[in-house]
Amino acid sequence: MTSKLKLLVATSAFSVAMLGATPAFAVGTDAGVPITNSVNITYNVGGAAQTPPPVASDTFVVDRKVNLLVQRFDAIDTPVAPNQTGAAVAYTVTNLTNDTIDVILSAEQTGGDDFDSTGAFTYYTDVNQDGLLDGGDTILASGVIDNLAEDAIAYILVTSNIPTNNSSASPLANGETGDVILIGQAANAATGTAFSDDAGNVNAAGTVQNVFADADGPGSTDVAGATALLGDGRHSAIDTYVVDTATLSVAKTSVILWDPINGSTNPKAIPGAIVQYCIAVSNASTTVAATNVAISDSIAALALTYYGTTVASGPATIPTATAAPTSATACDGTGSNPDASALSHSSGVISGNLGNVAASSTETLIFRATVN
């Protein structure tokens, strides 16, 4: 302490006022806001007020606390079917930075799941925020969320294609999963350039510097910073495809309805006998219908002739001929299948479309033939 200052303190009434325009540590203060602290001094000498020195002030700007949060849209895995194209997983991206930012999006697969999706990832804004890809959603061609305001949430869909086989080259089965990680990287809203971390740089009072405050995530590029308290300007989350598809099985059975000797009493498969075939398609899935189920069965090379007209003679109770196959829900012909279509026979080929086979249900195609 100098002798002059000692004298001032010893002989003067001394008061100091600290004047701040904005609280220096206000939570959420926008990056770039200047904070100026000014000091005024008044004092007396020998009881007389003295002319104060000029006001002293110090100014710095608030730095950018870079933080973002990527989360899956909900806890429900996305059901998909083998060979499905444009299957969408859903996420939210929240800007926790004290500034408007851009968010650069990227996606990747994980290890340890059952399959990897294929094709390029495509990013959409989920406009109606329902977690589903539908007509109102808009593509993010650049893969960038533009100008995400402070505390704002972007709803994002990521699409890719589902393969036929799993990672072991076996056909995909119900319950098998494929993970997709969405990574969001914070970027300057004015330039679109990813932020660099200034944590290791000397503080520059008049410059907005960046401090990464995000948490770690599962992405391969989303790693811890230099210390446990520092982030990397990225955050990420996993959403999951789960195979949930119709599982069809087909059974073909026959019953002899009639023969020209025994009629319908214990008929045998002798020439001229009438046989009824049933093709039964069953869907073992409890949740997913099979659609547009088409059947084609050729008897052209067999010792059979499609029974389209009633035989000329024989014992009573000759079975009715059918000009076209029929469809039902059981092999005895009971139950209706209203969406069956194109049931036909031509040149020994029996065909038809069963329409939709609902989950946990069976539909049939029935036709009759005679033994040559």
Coordinates of C-alpha atoms in Angstrom, one line a residue:
M1 CA 0.0 0.0 0.0
T2 CA 1.5 3.4 -1.0
S3 CA 1.9 6.2 1.6
K4 CA -0.5 8.4 -0.3
L5 CA -3.2 5.8 -0.1
K6 CA -2.5 5.3 3.6
L7 CA -2.9 9.0 4.1
L8 CA -6.2 9.0 2.2
V9 CA -7.6 6.2 4.3
A10 CA -6.4 7.7 7.5
T11 CA -7.8 11.2 6.9
S12 CA -10.8 10.8 4.7
A13 CA -14.4 9.5 4.8
F14 CA -14.3 6.9 2.0
S15 CA -17.3 5.2 0.2
V16 CA -17.5 3.0 -2.9
A17 CA -20.6 2.1 -4.9
M18 CA -20.6 -0.8 -7.4
L19 CA -23.1 -0.3 -10.2
G20 CA -24.0 -3.1 -12.6
A21 CA -26.2 -2.8 -15.6
T22 CA -27.0 -6.6 -15.8
P23 CA -26.4 -9.3 -13.2
A24 CA -23.2 -11.0 -14.2
F25 CA -24.2 -14.6 -13.4
A26 CA -27.8 -14.6 -14.5
V27 CA -28.8 -18.1 -15.6
G28 CA -29.7 -18.1 -19.3
T29 CA -28.3 -14.7 -20.2
D30 CA -27.9 -14.6 -24.0
A31 CA -24.5 -15.0 -25.5
G32 CA -23.0 -11.7 -26.6
V33 CA -24.9 -9.6 -24.1
P34 CA -22.4 -7.0 -22.7
I35 CA -22.1 -6.7 -18.9
T36 CA -20.7 -3.5 -17.6
N37 CA -19.8 -2.9 -14.0
S38 CA -19.0 0.7 -13.0
V39 CA -17.5 2.1 -9.8
N40 CA -18.1 5.6 -8.4
I41 CA -16.0 7.0 -5.5
T42 CA -16.9 9.8 -3.2
Y43 CA -14.7 11.1 -0.4
N44 CA -14.0 14.0 1.9
V45 CA -10.8 15.7 3.0
G46 CA -10.9 17.8 6.2
G47 CA -14.7 17.5 6.1
A48 CA -14.9 19.0 2.7
A49 CA -16.2 17.0 -0.3
Q50 CA -13.7 16.5 -3.0
T51 CA -14.0 16.2 -6.7
P52 CA -14.3 12.4 -7.4
P53 CA -12.1 10.7 -9.9
P54 CA -13.6 9.6 -13.3
V55 CA -16.0 6.6 -13.1
A56 CA -14.1 3.3 -13.6
S57 CA -15.9 0.5 -15.5
D58 CA -15.2 -3.0 -16.7
T59 CA -17.1 -4.7 -19.6
F60 CA -17.2 -8.2 -20.9
V61 CA -19.7 -10.1 -23.1
V62 CA -21.5 -13.3 -22.0
D63 CA -20.0 -16.4 -23.6
R64 CA -21.8 -19.2 -25.3
K65 CA -22.6 -22.2 -23.1
V66 CA -23.1 -24.8 -25.9
N67 CA -25.5 -27.5 -24.9
L68 CA -28.1 -29.6 -26.8
L69 CA -30.1 -32.7 -26.0
V70 CA -31.0 -35.4 -28.4
Q71 CA -33.7 -37.9 -27.3
R72 CA -35.8 -40.7 -28.9
F73 CA -39.3 -39.5 -29.5
D74 CA -40.9 -42.2 -27.2
A75 CA -40.1 -45.5 -25.5
I76 CA -41.8 -47.6 -28.2
D77 CA -39.6 -49.3 -30.8
T78 CA -40.5 -48.7 -34.5
P79 CA -42.2 -51.8 -36.0
V80 CA -40.9 -52.7 -39.5
A81 CA -41.1 -55.5 -42.0
P82 CA -38.3 -57.1 -44.1
N83 CA -37.7 -55.2 -47.4
Q84 CA -39.5 -52.1 -46.1
T85 CA -38.3 -48.9 -47.6
G86 CA -38.2 -45.5 -45.9
A87 CA -38.8 -46.8 -42.4
A88 CA -38.7 -43.9 -39.9
V89 CA -37.3 -43.6 -36.4
A90 CA -38.2 -40.5 -34.4
Y91 CA -36.2 -38.1 -32.1
T92 CA -36.4 -34.7 -30.5
V93 CA -33.5 -32.2 -30.5
T94 CA -33.6 -29.5 -27.8
N95 CA -31.4 -26.4 -27.8
L96 CA -30.2 -25.8 -24.3
T97 CA -27.6 -23.2 -25.5
N98 CA -27.9 -19.6 -24.5
D99 CA -28.1 -18.7 -28.1
T100 CA -29.8 -19.6 -31.3
I101 CA -27.9 -22.4 -33.1
D102 CA -27.9 -24.6 -36.1
V103 CA -27.7 -28.4 -35.5
I104 CA -25.8 -30.6 -38.0
L105 CA -27.4 -34.0 -38.1
S106 CA -25.7 -37.4 -38.8
A107 CA -26.8 -41.0 -38.1
E108 CA -25.0 -44.3 -37.7
Q109 CA -25.6 -48.0 -36.9
T110 CA -24.7 -49.7 -33.7
G111 CA -23.0 -53.0 -33.0
G112 CA -24.6 -55.8 -31.0
D113 CA -28.1 -55.6 -32.6
D114 CA -29.6 -58.1 -35.1
F115 CA -29.4 -56.1 -38.3
D116 CA -28.3 -52.9 -39.9
S117 CA -30.6 -50.8 -42.0
T118 CA -29.5 -50.0 -45.6
G119 CA -29.3 -47.1 -47.9
A120 CA -28.6 -43.5 -47.1
F121 CA -30.1 -41.9 -44.1
T122 CA -32.7 -39.2 -44.9
Y123 CA -33.8 -36.5 -42.4
Y124 CA -37.2 -35.0 -42.0
T125 CA -38.9 -32.4 -39.8
D126 CA -41.8 -34.1 -38.2
V127 CA -44.2 -31.2 -38.7
N128 CA -47.2 -32.6 -36.8
Q129 CA -44.9 -34.1 -34.1
D130 CA -46.6 -37.5 -34.1
G131 CA -43.4 -39.6 -34.5
L132 CA -44.6 -40.9 -37.9
L133 CA -43.6 -40.1 -41.4
D134 CA -46.6 -38.8 -43.2
G135 CA -47.6 -36.4 -45.9
G136 CA -47.0 -33.1 -44.1
D137 CA -43.5 -33.8 -43.0
T138 CA -40.7 -31.9 -44.8
I139 CA -37.3 -33.2 -45.8
L140 CA -34.1 -31.6 -44.4
A141 CA -32.1 -31.9 -47.6
S142 CA -29.0 -30.4 -46.0
G143 CA -29.3 -32.5 -42.9
V144 CA -29.2 -29.4 -40.8
I145 CA -31.8 -27.9 -38.3
D146 CA -31.6 -24.2 -39.2
N147 CA -31.8 -21.5 -36.5
L148 CA -33.1 -23.5 -33.5
A149 CA -34.0 -20.9 -30.9
E150 CA -33.1 -21.1 -27.3
D151 CA -35.1 -23.8 -25.4
A152 CA -36.8 -24.8 -28.7
I153 CA -37.4 -28.4 -29.6
A154 CA -37.1 -29.8 -33.1
Y155 CA -39.0 -33.0 -34.0
I156 CA -36.8 -35.1 -36.4
L157 CA -37.4 -38.3 -38.4
V158 CA -34.6 -40.4 -39.8
T159 CA -35.4 -42.9 -42.6
S160 CA -33.6 -45.9 -44.1
N161 CA -34.4 -49.2 -45.6
I162 CA -34.9 -52.6 -43.9
P163 CA -33.0 -55.6 -45.3
T164 CA -34.2 -59.0 -46.0
N165 CA -31.7 -60.8 -43.8
N166 CA -30.2 -60.2 -40.4
S167 CA -26.4 -59.9 -39.7
S168 CA -26.1 -63.7 -39.7
A169 CA -27.5 -63.8 -43.3
S170 CA -30.7 -65.5 -42.0
P171 CA -34.2 -64.1 -42.9
L172 CA -35.3 -61.5 -40.5
A173 CA -37.6 -62.8 -37.8
N174 CA -40.1 -61.1 -35.6
G175 CA -38.5 -59.5 -32.5
E176 CA -35.2 -58.9 -34.1
T177 CA -33.9 -55.3 -33.7
G178 CA -31.7 -52.7 -35.5
D179 CA -30.5 -49.6 -33.8
V180 CA -30.0 -46.1 -35.3
I181 CA -28.1 -43.4 -33.5
L182 CA -28.9 -39.8 -34.3
I183 CA -26.1 -37.3 -33.6
G184 CA -26.7 -33.6 -33.3
Q185 CA -23.7 -31.2 -33.5
A186 CA -24.1 -27.6 -32.5
A187 CA -23.2 -25.0 -35.1
N188 CA -23.1 -21.2 -35.5
A189 CA -26.5 -20.1 -36.7
A190 CA -25.0 -17.3 -38.8
T191 CA -22.4 -19.4 -40.6
G192 CA -23.5 -23.0 -40.2
T193 CA -20.0 -23.9 -39.0
A194 CA -19.7 -26.3 -36.1
F195 CA -18.6 -24.6 -32.9
S196 CA -15.0 -25.0 -31.6
D197 CA -14.4 -25.4 -27.9
D198 CA -12.6 -22.4 -26.3
A199 CA -12.3 -24.1 -22.9
G200 CA -8.5 -24.3 -23.4
N201 CA -8.1 -20.7 -24.5
V202 CA -7.5 -17.6 -22.4
N203 CA -10.6 -15.7 -21.7
A204 CA -11.2 -12.8 -24.1
A205 CA -13.5 -10.3 -22.4
G206 CA -14.8 -8.7 -25.6
T207 CA -15.3 -11.9 -27.6
V208 CA -18.0 -14.5 -27.4
Q209 CA -16.3 -17.8 -26.7
N210 CA -17.7 -21.3 -26.6
V211 CA -17.8 -23.6 -23.6
F212 CA -19.2 -27.1 -24.3
A213 CA -21.7 -28.2 -21.6
D214 CA -23.4 -31.1 -23.3
A215 CA -23.6 -34.6 -21.8
D216 CA -22.0 -37.7 -23.4
G217 CA -24.2 -39.9 -25.7
P218 CA -24.0 -43.3 -27.4
G219 CA -22.7 -41.9 -30.7
S220 CA -19.2 -42.8 -31.8
T221 CA -18.3 -39.1 -32.2
D222 CA -20.2 -38.0 -29.1
V223 CA -17.4 -38.4 -26.5
A224 CA -16.3 -36.7 -23.3
G225 CA -14.2 -33.5 -23.5
A226 CA -11.0 -32.8 -21.8
T227 CA -12.6 -33.2 -18.3
A228 CA -15.6 -34.9 -17.0
L229 CA -17.4 -31.5 -16.9
L230 CA -16.7 -30.6 -20.6
G231 CA -18.7 -31.9 -23.5
D232 CA -17.9 -32.0 -27.2
G233 CA -20.6 -29.9 -28.8
R234 CA -22.6 -33.0 -29.7
H235 CA -25.3 -35.2 -28.2
S236 CA -26.9 -38.4 -29.5
A237 CA -29.6 -40.9 -28.8
I238 CA -30.7 -44.4 -30.0
D239 CA -34.0 -45.4 -31.5
T240 CA -34.7 -48.9 -32.6
Y241 CA -36.4 -50.8 -35.4
V242 CA -38.1 -54.0 -34.4
V243 CA -39.2 -56.6 -36.9
D244 CA -43.0 -57.1 -36.5
T245 CA -44.3 -58.6 -39.7
A246 CA -46.9 -61.1 -40.9
T247 CA -45.7 -64.7 -40.6
L248 CA -47.5 -66.8 -43.1
S249 CA -47.7 -70.6 -43.4
V250 CA -49.4 -72.5 -46.2
A251 CA -51.1 -75.9 -46.0
K252 CA -52.6 -77.8 -48.9
T253 CA -55.0 -80.6 -48.2
S254 CA -57.4 -82.7 -50.3
V255 CA -60.5 -84.8 -49.7
I256 CA -62.2 -87.2 -52.1
L257 CA -65.8 -86.1 -52.4
W258 CA -67.2 -88.7 -54.9
D259 CA -66.3 -91.5 -57.3
P260 CA -68.3 -93.0 -60.1
I261 CA -68.7 -96.4 -58.4
N262 CA -69.3 -95.6 -54.7
G263 CA -70.7 -92.1 -55.1
S264 CA -70.2 -90.1 -51.9
T265 CA -70.1 -93.2 -49.6
N266 CA -66.5 -93.9 -48.8
P267 CA -65.3 -92.6 -52.2
K268 CA -61.9 -93.6 -53.6
A269 CA -59.4 -91.8 -55.8
I270 CA -60.2 -93.8 -58.9
P271 CA -60.4 -92.3 -62.4
G272 CA -63.4 -90.1 -62.6
A273 CA -63.4 -89.3 -58.9
I274 CA -63.9 -85.7 -57.7
V275 CA -61.4 -84.3 -55.3
Q276 CA -61.6 -81.1 -53.4
Y277 CA -58.4 -79.2 -52.7
C278 CA -58.0 -76.6 -50.0
I279 CA -55.1 -74.1 -49.8
A280 CA -55.1 -72.6 -46.3
V281 CA -53.0 -69.5 -45.6
S282 CA -52.5 -68.8 -41.9
N283 CA -51.0 -65.6 -40.3
A284 CA -49.2 -66.4 -37.1
S285 CA -48.5 -62.7 -36.3
T286 CA -50.7 -61.3 -33.5
T287 CA -50.3 -57.7 -34.7
V288 CA -49.7 -57.4 -38.4
A289 CA -51.9 -58.3 -41.4
A290 CA -50.5 -59.7 -44.6
T291 CA -51.8 -57.8 -47.6
N292 CA -52.4 -58.6 -51.2
V293 CA -51.9 -62.4 -50.6
A294 CA -51.9 -64.0 -54.1
I295 CA -52.1 -67.7 -54.8
S296 CA -51.3 -69.7 -58.0
D297 CA -51.6 -73.4 -58.2
S298 CA -51.0 -75.4 -61.4
I299 CA -52.5 -78.8 -62.0
A300 CA -51.7 -78.8 -65.7
A301 CA -49.0 -81.4 -65.5
L302 CA -50.9 -83.7 -63.1
A303 CA -53.5 -86.4 -63.8
L304 CA -56.2 -84.0 -62.9
T305 CA -58.8 -81.9 -64.7
Y306 CA -60.3 -78.8 -63.2
Y307 CA -63.9 -79.7 -62.3
G308 CA -65.8 -76.8 -63.9
T309 CA -68.8 -78.8 -65.2
T310 CA -70.8 -81.6 -63.6
V311 CA -70.0 -85.1 -64.8
A312 CA -72.5 -86.6 -67.2
S313 CA -73.5 -89.7 -65.2
G314 CA -72.9 -91.6 -62.0
P315 CA -74.5 -92.4 -58.6
A316 CA -76.6 -89.7 -57.0
T317 CA -75.2 -86.8 -55.0
I318 CA -72.7 -85.7 -57.6
P319 CA -70.8 -82.7 -56.1
T320 CA -71.5 -79.4 -57.6
A321 CA -69.0 -78.2 -60.2
T322 CA -67.5 -74.7 -59.7
A323 CA -66.7 -72.4 -62.6
A324 CA -64.2 -70.6 -60.4
P325 CA -62.5 -71.3 -57.1
T326 CA -64.0 -70.1 -53.9
S327 CA -62.5 -68.5 -50.8
A328 CA -63.5 -69.0 -47.2
T329 CA -61.9 -69.0 -43.7
A330 CA -61.9 -72.8 -43.3
C331 CA -61.4 -75.8 -45.5
D332 CA -65.0 -76.9 -45.1
G333 CA -66.1 -73.7 -46.9
T334 CA -67.4 -71.9 -43.9
G335 CA -66.7 -68.3 -43.1
S336 CA -66.6 -65.4 -45.6
N337 CA -63.6 -63.6 -47.2
P338 CA -65.2 -60.5 -48.7
D339 CA -61.9 -59.0 -50.0
A340 CA -60.9 -62.1 -52.1
S341 CA -60.7 -61.3 -55.8
A342 CA -59.6 -62.5 -59.2
L343 CA -60.5 -66.2 -58.3
S344 CA -60.1 -68.0 -61.6
H345 CA -59.0 -71.1 -63.5
S346 CA -57.3 -71.1 -66.9
S347 CA -55.4 -73.9 -68.7
G348 CA -54.9 -75.9 -65.5
V349 CA -53.8 -72.9 -63.4
I350 CA -55.9 -72.0 -60.4
S351 CA -55.3 -68.5 -59.0
G352 CA -56.8 -65.9 -56.8
N353 CA -56.0 -63.1 -54.4
L354 CA -57.1 -63.5 -50.8
G355 CA -56.8 -59.8 -50.1
N356 CA -55.6 -59.2 -46.5
V357 CA -55.0 -62.0 -44.1
A358 CA -55.5 -60.5 -40.7
A359 CA -53.3 -61.2 -37.7
S360 CA -54.0 -64.6 -36.1
S361 CA -56.4 -65.6 -38.9
T362 CA -56.7 -68.1 -41.7
E363 CA -58.1 -67.7 -45.2
T364 CA -58.6 -70.4 -47.8
L365 CA -58.8 -71.0 -51.6
I366 CA -60.9 -74.0 -52.5
F367 CA -61.3 -75.7 -55.8
R368 CA -62.4 -79.1 -57.2
A369 CA -60.8 -81.4 -59.8
T370 CA -61.5 -84.8 -61.4
V371 CA -59.0 -87.7 -61.5
N372 CA -58.1 -88.5 -65.2

